mmCIF file with all atom_site columns, C-alpha atoms in Angstrom:
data_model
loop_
_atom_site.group_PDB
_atom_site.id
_atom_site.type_symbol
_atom_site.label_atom_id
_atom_site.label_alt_id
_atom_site.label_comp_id
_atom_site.label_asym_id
_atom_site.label_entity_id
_atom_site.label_seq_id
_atom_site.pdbx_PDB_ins_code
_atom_site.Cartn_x
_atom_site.Cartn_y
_atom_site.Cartn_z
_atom_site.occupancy
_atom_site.B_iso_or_equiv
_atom_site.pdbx_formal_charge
_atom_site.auth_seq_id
_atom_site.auth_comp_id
_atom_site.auth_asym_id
_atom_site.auth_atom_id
_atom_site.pdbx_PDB_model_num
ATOM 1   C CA . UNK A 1 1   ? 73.197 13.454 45.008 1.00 0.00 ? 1   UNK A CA 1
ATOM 2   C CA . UNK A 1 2   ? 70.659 14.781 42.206 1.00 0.00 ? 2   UNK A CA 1
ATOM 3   C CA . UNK A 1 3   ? 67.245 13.828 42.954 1.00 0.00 ? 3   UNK A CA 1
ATOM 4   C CA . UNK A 1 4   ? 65.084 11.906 40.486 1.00 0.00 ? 4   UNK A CA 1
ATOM 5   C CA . UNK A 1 5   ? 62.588 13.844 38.706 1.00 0.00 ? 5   UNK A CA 1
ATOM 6   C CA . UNK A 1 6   ? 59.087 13.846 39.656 1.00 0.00 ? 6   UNK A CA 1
ATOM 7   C CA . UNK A 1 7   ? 55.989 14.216 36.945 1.00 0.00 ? 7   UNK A CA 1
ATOM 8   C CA . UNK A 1 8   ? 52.352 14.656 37.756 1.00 0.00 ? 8   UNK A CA 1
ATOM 9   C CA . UNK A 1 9   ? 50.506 12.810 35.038 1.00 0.00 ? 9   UNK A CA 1
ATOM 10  C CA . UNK A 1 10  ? 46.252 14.589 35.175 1.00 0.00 ? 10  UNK A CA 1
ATOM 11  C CA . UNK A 1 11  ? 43.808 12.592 33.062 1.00 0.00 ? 11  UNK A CA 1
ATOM 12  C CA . UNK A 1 12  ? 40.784 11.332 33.720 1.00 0.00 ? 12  UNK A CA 1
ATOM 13  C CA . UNK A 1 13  ? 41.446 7.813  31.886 1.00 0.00 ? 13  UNK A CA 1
ATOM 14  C CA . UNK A 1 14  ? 42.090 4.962  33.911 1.00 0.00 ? 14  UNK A CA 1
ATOM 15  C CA . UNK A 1 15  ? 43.831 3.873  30.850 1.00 0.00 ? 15  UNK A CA 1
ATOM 16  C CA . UNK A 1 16  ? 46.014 6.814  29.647 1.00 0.00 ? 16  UNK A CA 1
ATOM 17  C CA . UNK A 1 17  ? 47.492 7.384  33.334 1.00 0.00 ? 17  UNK A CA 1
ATOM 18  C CA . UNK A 1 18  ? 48.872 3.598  33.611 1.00 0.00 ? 18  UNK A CA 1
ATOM 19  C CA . UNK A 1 19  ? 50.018 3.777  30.138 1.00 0.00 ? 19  UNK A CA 1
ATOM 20  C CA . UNK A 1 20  ? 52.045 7.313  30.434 1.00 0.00 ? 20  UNK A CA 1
ATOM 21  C CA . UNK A 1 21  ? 52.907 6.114  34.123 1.00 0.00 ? 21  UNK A CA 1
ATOM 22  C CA . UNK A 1 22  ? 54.725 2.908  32.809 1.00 0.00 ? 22  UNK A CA 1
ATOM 23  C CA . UNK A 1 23  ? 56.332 4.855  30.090 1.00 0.00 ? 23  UNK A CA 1
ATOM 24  C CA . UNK A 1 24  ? 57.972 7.333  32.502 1.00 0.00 ? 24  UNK A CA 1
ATOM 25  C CA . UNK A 1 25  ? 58.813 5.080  35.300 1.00 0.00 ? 25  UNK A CA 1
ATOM 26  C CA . UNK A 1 26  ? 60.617 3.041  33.081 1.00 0.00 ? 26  UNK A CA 1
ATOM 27  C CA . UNK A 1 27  ? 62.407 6.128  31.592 1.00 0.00 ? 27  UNK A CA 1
ATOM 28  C CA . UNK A 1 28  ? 63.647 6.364  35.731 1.00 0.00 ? 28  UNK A CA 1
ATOM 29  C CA . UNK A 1 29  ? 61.241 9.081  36.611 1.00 0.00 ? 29  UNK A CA 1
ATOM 30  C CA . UNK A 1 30  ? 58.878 9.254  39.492 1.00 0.00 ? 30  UNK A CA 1
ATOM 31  C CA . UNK A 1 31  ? 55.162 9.868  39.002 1.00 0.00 ? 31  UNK A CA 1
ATOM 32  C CA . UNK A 1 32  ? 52.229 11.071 40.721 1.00 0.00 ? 32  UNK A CA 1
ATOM 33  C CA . UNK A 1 33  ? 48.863 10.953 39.335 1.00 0.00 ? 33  UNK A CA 1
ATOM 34  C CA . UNK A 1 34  ? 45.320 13.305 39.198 1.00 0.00 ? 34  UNK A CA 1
ATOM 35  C CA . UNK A 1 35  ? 42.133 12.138 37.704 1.00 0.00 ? 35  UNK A CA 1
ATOM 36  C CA . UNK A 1 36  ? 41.190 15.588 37.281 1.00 0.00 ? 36  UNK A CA 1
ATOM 37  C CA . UNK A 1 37  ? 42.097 19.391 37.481 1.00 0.00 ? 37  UNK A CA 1
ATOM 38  C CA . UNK A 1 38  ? 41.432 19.841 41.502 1.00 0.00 ? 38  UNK A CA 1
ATOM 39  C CA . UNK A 1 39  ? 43.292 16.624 42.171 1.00 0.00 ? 39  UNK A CA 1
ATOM 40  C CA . UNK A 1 40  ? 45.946 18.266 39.343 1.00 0.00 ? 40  UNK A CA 1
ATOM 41  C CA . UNK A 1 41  ? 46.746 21.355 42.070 1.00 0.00 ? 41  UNK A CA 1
ATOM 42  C CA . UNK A 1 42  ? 46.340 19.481 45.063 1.00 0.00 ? 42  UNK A CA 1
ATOM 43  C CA . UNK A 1 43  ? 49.133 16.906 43.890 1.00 0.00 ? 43  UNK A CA 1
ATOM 44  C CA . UNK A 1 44  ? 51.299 19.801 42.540 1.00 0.00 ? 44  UNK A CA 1
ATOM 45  C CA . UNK A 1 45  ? 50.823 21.475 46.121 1.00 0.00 ? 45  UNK A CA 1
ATOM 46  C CA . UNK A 1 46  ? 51.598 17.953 47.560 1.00 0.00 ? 46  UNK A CA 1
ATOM 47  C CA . UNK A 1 47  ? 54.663 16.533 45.426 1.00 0.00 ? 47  UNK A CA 1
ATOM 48  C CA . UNK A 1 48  ? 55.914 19.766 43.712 1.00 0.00 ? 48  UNK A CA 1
ATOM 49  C CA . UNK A 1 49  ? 56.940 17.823 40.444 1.00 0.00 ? 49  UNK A CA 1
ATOM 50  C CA . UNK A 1 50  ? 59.469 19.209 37.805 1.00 0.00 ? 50  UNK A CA 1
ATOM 51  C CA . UNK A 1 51  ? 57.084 19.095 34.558 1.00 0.00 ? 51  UNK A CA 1
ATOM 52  C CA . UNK A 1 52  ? 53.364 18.269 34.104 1.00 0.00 ? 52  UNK A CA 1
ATOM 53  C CA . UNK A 1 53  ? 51.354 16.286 31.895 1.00 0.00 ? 53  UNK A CA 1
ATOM 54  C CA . UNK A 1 54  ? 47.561 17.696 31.865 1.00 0.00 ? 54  UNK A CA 1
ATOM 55  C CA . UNK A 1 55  ? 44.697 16.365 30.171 1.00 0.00 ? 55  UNK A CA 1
ATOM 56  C CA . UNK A 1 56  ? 42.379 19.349 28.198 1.00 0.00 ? 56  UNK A CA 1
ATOM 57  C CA . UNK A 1 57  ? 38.980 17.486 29.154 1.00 0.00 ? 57  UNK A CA 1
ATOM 58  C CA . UNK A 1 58  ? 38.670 15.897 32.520 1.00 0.00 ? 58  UNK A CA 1
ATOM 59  C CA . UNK A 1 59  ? 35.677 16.567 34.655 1.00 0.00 ? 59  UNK A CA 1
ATOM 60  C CA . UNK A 1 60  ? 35.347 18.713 38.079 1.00 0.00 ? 60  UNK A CA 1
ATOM 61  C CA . UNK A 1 61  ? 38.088 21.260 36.357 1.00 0.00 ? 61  UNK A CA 1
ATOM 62  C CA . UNK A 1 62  ? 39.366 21.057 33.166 1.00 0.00 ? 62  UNK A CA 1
ATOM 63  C CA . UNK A 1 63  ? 43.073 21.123 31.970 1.00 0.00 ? 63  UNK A CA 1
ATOM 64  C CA . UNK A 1 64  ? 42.800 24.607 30.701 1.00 0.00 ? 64  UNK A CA 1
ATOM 65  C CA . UNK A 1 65  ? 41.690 26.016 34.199 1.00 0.00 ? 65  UNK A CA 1
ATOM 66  C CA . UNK A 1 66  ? 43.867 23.670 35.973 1.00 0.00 ? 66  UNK A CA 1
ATOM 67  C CA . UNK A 1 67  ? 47.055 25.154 33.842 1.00 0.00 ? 67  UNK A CA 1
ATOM 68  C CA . UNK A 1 68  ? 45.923 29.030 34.329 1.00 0.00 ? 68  UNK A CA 1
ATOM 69  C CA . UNK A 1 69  ? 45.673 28.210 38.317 1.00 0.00 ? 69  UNK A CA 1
ATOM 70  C CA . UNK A 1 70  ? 49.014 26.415 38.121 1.00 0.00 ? 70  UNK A CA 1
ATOM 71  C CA . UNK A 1 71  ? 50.633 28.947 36.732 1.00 0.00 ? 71  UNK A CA 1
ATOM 72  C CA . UNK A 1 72  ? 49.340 31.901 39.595 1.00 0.00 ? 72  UNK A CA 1
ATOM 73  C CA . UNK A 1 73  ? 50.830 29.121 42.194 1.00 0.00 ? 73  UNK A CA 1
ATOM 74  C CA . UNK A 1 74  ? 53.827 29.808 44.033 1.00 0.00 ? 74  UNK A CA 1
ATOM 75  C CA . UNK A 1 75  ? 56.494 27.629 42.052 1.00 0.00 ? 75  UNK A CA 1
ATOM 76  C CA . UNK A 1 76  ? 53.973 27.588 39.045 1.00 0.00 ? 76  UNK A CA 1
ATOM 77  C CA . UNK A 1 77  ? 54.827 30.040 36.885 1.00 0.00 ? 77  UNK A CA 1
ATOM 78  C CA . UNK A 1 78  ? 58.021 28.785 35.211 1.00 0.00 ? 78  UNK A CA 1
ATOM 79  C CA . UNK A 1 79  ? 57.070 24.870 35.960 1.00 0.00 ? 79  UNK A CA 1
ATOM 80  C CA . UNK A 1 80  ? 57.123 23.010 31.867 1.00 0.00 ? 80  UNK A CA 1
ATOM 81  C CA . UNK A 1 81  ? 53.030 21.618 31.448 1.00 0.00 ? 81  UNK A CA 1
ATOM 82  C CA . UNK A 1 82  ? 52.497 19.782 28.752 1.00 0.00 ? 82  UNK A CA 1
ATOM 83  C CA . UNK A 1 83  ? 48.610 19.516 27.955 1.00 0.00 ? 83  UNK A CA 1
ATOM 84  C CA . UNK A 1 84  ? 47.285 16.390 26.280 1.00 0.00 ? 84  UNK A CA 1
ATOM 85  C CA . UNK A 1 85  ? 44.471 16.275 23.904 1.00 0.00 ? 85  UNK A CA 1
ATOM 86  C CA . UNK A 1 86  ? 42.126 14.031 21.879 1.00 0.00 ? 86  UNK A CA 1
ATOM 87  C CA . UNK A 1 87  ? 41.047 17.365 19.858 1.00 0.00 ? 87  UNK A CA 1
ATOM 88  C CA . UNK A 1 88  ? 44.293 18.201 17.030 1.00 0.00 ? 88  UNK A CA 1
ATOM 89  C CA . UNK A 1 89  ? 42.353 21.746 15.637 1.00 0.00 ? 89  UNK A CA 1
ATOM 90  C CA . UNK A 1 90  ? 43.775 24.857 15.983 1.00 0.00 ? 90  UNK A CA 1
ATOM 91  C CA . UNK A 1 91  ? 41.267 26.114 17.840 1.00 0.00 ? 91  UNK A CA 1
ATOM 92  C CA . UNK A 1 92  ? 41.954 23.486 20.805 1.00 0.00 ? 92  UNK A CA 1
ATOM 93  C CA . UNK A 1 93  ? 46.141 23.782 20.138 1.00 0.00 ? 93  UNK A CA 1
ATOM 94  C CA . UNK A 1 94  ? 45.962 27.733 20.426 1.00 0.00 ? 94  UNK A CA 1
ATOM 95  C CA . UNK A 1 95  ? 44.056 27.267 23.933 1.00 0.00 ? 95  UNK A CA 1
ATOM 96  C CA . UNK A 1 96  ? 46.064 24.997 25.532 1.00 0.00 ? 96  UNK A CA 1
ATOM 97  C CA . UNK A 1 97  ? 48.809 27.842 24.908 1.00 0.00 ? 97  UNK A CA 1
ATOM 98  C CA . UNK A 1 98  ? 46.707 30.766 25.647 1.00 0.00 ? 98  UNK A CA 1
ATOM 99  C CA . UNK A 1 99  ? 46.198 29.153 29.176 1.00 0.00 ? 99  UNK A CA 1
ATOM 100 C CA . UNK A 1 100 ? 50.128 28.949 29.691 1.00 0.00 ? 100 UNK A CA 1
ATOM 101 C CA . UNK A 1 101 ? 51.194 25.739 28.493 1.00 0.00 ? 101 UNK A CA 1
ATOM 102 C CA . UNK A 1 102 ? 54.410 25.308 27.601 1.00 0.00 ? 102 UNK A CA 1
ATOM 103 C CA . UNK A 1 103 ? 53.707 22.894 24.679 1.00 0.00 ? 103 UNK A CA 1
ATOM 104 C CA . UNK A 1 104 ? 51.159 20.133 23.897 1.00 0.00 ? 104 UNK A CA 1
ATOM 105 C CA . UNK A 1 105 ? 50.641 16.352 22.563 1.00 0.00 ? 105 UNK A CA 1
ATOM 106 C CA . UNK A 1 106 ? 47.809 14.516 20.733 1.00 0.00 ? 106 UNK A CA 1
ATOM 107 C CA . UNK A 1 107 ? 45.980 11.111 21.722 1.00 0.00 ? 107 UNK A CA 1
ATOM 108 C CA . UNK A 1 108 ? 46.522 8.643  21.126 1.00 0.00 ? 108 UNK A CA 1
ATOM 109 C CA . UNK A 1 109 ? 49.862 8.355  22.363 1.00 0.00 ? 109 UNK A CA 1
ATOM 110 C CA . UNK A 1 110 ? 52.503 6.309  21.023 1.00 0.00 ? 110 UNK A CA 1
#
């Protein structure tokens, strides 16, 4: 029996977590959810889910920090993060990469 996958949705919008949430449960998917980039590794640690969907600003620990960590964490290193950002420069792109995500998105979502 396959299991059902499992994504961790970090952002610190109230908002943008039930909206990606209802998108990927109805896709059949499981989700767990961080407001931020301590609660980000603590669910990862928790849930171990098969892809990630970080915000770039949240407070306590941003998404950058939270995606270097997550990729030094046993299981992390190979693990798909997608990083989510308001900010569409280059500057903010190339970071989300140099901190070992595996690709990005910009809000707003559709």
């Amino acid at each position: 029996m396959q299991k059902t996958p499992t994504v961790l949705v970090a952002d610190d919008d109230d908002s943008v977590r039930t909206f990606v949430r209802a998108a990927l449960v109805a896709a059949g998917l499981n989700v767990c959810e961080a407001s931020n980039g301590k609660e980000a590794l603590e669910q990862f640690t928790l849930h171990r889910p098969d892809i990630i969907v970080l915000d770039v600003m949240m407070p306590v620990m941003d998404g950058y920090m939270a995606c270097s960590r997550l990729r030094g964490m046993v299981g992390g290193s190979r693990l798909p993060i997608l990083m989510m950002t308001g900010m569409d420069d280059a500057e903010a792109i190339a970071g989300a990469y140099e901190h070992g995500a595996t690709d990005f998105i910009t809000k707003p979502l559709n």
